[in-house]
Short mmCIF file of C-alpha atoms in Angstrom, two decimals:
data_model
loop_
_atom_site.label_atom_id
_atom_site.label_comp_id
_atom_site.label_asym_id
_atom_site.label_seq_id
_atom_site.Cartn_x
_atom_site.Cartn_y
_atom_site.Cartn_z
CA UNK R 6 16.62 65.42 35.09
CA UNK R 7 13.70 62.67 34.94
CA UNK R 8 10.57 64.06 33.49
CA UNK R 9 7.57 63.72 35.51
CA UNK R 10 3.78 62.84 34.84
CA UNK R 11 1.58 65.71 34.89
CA UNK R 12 -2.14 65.66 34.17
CA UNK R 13 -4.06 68.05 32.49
CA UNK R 14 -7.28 67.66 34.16
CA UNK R 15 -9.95 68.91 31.76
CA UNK R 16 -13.15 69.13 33.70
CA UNK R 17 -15.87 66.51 33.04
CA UNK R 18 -13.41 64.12 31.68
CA UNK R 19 -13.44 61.78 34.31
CA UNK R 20 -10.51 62.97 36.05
CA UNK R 21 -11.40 62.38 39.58
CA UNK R 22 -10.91 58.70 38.49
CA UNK R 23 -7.73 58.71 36.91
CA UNK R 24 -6.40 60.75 40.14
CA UNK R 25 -7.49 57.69 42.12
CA UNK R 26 -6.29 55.37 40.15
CA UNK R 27 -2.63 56.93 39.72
CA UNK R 28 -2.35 57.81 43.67
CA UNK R 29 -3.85 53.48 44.20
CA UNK R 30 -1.05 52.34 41.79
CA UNK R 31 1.43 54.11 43.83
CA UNK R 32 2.24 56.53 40.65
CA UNK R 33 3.29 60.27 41.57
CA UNK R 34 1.86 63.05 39.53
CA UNK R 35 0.96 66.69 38.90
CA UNK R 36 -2.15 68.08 37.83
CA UNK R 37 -3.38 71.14 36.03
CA UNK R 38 -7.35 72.09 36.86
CA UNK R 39 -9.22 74.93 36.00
CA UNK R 40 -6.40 76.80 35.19
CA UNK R 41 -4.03 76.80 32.04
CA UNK R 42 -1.73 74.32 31.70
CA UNK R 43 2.14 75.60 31.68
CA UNK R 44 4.15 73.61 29.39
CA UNK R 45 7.56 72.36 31.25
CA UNK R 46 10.15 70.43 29.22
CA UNK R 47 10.79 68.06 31.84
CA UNK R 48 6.81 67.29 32.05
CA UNK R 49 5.43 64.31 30.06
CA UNK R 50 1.98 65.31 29.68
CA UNK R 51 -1.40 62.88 30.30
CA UNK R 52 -4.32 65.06 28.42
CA UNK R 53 -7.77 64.48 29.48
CA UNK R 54 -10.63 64.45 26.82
CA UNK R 55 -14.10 64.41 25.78
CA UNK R 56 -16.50 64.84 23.59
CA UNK R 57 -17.54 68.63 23.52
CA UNK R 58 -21.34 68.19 23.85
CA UNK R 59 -21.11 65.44 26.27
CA UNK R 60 -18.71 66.94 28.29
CA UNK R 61 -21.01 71.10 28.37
CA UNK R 62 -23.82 68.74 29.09
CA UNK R 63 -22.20 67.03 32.25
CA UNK R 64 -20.20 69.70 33.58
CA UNK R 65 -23.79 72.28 33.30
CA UNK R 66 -25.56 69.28 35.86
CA UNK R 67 -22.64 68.55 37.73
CA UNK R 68 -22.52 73.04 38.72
CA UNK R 69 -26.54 72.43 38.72
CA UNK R 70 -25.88 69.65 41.62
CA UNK R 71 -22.81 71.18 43.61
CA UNK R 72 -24.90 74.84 43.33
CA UNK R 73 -28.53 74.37 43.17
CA UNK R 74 -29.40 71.00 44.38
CA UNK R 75 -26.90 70.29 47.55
CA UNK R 76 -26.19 74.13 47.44
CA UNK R 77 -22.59 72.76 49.26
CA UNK R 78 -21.16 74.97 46.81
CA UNK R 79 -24.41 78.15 46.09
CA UNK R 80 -22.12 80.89 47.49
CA UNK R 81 -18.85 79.53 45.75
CA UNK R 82 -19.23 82.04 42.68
CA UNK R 83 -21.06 85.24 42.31
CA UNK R 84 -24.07 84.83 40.05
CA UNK R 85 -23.48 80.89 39.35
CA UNK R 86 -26.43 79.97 40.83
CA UNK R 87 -28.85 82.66 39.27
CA UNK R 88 -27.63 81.34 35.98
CA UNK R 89 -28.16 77.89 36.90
CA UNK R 90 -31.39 78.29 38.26
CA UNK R 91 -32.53 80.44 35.43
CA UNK R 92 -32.39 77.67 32.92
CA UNK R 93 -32.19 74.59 34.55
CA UNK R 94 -31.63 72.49 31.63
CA UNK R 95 -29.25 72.23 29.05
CA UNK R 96 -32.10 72.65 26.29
CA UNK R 97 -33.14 75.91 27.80
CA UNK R 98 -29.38 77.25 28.17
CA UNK R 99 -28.92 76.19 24.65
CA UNK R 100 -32.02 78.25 23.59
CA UNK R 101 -30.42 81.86 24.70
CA UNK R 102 -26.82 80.84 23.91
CA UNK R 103 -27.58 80.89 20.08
CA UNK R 104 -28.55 84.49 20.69
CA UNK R 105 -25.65 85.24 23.68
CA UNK R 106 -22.24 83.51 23.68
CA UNK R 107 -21.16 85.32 26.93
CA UNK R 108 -24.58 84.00 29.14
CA UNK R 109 -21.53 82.47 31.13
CA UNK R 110 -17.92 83.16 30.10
CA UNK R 111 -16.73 86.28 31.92
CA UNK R 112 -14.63 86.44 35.49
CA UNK R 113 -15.49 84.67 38.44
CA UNK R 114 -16.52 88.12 39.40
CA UNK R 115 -18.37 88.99 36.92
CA UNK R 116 -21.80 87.12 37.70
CA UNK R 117 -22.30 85.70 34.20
CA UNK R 118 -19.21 83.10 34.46
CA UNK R 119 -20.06 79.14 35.46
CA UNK R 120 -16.89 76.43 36.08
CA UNK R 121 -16.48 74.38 33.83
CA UNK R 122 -18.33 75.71 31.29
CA UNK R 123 -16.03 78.59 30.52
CA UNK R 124 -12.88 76.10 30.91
CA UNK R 125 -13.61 74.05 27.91
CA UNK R 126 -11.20 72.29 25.55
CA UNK R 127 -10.23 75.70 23.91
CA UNK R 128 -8.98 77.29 27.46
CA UNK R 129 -7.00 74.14 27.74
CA UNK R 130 -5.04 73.62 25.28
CA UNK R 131 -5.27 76.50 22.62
CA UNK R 132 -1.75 77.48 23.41
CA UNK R 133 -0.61 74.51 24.91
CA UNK R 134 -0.59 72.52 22.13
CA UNK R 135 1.07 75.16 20.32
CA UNK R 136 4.20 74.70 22.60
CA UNK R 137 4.38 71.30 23.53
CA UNK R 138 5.99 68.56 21.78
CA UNK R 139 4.65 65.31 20.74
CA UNK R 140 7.66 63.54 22.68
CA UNK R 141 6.43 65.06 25.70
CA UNK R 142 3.19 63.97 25.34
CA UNK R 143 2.68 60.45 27.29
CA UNK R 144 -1.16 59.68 26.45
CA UNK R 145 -4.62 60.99 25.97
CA UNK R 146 -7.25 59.91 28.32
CA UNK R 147 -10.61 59.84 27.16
CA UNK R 148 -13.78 59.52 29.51
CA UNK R 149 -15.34 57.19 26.36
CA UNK R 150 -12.30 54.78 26.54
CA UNK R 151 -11.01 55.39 30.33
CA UNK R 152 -10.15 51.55 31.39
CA UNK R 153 -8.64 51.14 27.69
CA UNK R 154 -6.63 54.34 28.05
CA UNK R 155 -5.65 53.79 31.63
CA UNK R 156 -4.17 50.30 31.04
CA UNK R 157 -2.10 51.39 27.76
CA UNK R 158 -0.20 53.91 29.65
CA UNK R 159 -0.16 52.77 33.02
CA UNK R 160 -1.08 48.94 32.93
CA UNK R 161 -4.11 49.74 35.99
CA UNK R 162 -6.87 47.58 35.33
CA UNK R 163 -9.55 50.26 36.07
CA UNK R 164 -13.14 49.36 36.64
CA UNK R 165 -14.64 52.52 39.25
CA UNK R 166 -15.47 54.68 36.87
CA UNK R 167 -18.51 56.23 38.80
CA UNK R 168 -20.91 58.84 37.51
CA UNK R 169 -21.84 61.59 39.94
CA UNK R 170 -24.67 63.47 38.50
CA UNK R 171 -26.32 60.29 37.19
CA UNK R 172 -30.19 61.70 38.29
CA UNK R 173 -30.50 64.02 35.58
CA UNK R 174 -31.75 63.93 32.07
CA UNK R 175 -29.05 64.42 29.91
CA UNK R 176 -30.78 64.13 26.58
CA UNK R 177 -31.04 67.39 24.58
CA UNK R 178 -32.83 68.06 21.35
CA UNK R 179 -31.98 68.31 17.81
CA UNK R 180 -32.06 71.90 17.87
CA UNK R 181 -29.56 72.09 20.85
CA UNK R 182 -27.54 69.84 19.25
CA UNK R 183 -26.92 71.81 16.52
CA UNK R 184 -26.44 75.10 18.50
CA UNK R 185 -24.00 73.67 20.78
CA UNK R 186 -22.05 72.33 17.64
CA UNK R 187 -21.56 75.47 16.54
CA UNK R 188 -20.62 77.03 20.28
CA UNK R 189 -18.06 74.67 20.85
CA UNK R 190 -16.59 75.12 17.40
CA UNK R 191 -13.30 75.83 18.91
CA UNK R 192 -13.54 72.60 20.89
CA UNK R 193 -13.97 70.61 18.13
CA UNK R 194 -11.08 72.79 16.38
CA UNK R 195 -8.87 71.86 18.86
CA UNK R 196 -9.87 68.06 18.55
CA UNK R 197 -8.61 68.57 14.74
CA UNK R 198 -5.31 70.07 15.70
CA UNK R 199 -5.37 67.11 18.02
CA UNK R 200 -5.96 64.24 15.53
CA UNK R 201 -3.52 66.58 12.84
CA UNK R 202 -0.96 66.51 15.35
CA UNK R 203 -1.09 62.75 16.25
CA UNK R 204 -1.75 62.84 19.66
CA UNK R 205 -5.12 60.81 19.14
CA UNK R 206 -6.34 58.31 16.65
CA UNK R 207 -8.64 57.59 14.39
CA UNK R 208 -11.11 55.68 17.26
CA UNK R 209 -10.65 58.86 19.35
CA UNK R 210 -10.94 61.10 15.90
CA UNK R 211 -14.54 60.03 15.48
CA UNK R 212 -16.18 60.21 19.19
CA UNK R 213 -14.72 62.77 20.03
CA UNK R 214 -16.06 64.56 16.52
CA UNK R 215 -19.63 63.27 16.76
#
């Protein structure tokens, strides 16, 4: 049996453009997205990446934008947009989240859960990588190295890598920095097992890291 490509779209990792880009090129694949991945031997397996902080910090705005901003998607998700609207920015959220882990983590039904933010790198691929073989793994994609990584395993020469969420301030202070190093710890473990593992390299090691 041929294996076939399948994705695992990590949110925020510029996935939208490497879906594009495979379905221009003609090249047929699967995708996993807000949802565990399922490891099938007969998969070889494109992982999406990014750097933890970056990647909390652009998925919070992108839910701020969908939910509170176009409100195309306010009614999507009990209590989303209360959460969002609460805080507003990423320093505020970061402010309470040293104090509460779980300000947005629970069910969809729940009213204290936001996409994205609860599917981080840990929901991913804590048990996926686990399972799945390095032979089965074709390529990480990161957002900081998308045209790079998408002509190395698929020779596109990618240049649309568009921003959607580009009006908002996505600087954060010191302080939130530091607390959202320490939330995302099991981000940043996985980027270890990662790099241990050999499915990245020392380039990716580092950004990813910071």
């Amino acid at each position: 049996m041929s294996q076939k490509i399948h994705v695992v779209h990590i949110g925020k990792c510029a996935g939208c453009t490497v879906r594009k880009e495979l379905a221009l090129a003609g090249i047929e694949a699967t995708y996993t997205h807000v949802r565990k991945p399922v490891y099938q031997s007969n998969n070889k397996y494109v992982i999406l990446l990014r750097n933890p902080i970056q990647r909390f910090i652009s998925a919070f705005y992108w839910r701020y934008h969908l939910v509170c901003n176009t409100k195309k998607q306010q009614d999507e998700v009990l209590g989303e947009k209360e959460i969002l609207s609460k805080y507003k920015t990423v320093d505020n959220l970061a402010k309470d989240l040293e104090f509460n882990e779980n300000i947005f983590n629970g069910t969809e039904e729940s009213r204290n859960y936001v996409r994205h933010l609860k599917e981080d790198l840990n929901f991913y691929l804590r048990d996926f990588i686990e399972i799945c073989p390095k032979e089965n793994v074709m390529g990480v994609i990161c957002a900081e190295t998308l045209e790079d990584d998408i002509k190395r395993l698929f020779n596109i020469n990618s240049t649309r890598h568009a921003f959607k969420n580009e009006g908002y301030n996505k600087s954060i202070s010191e302080d939130s920095c530091k607390i959202l190093k320490s939330y995302l710890k099991k981000d940043y473990d996985i980027i270890d097992r990662l790099y241990e593992r050999g499915w990245i390299d020392d380039n990716k090691y580092q950004f990813l890291r910071l």
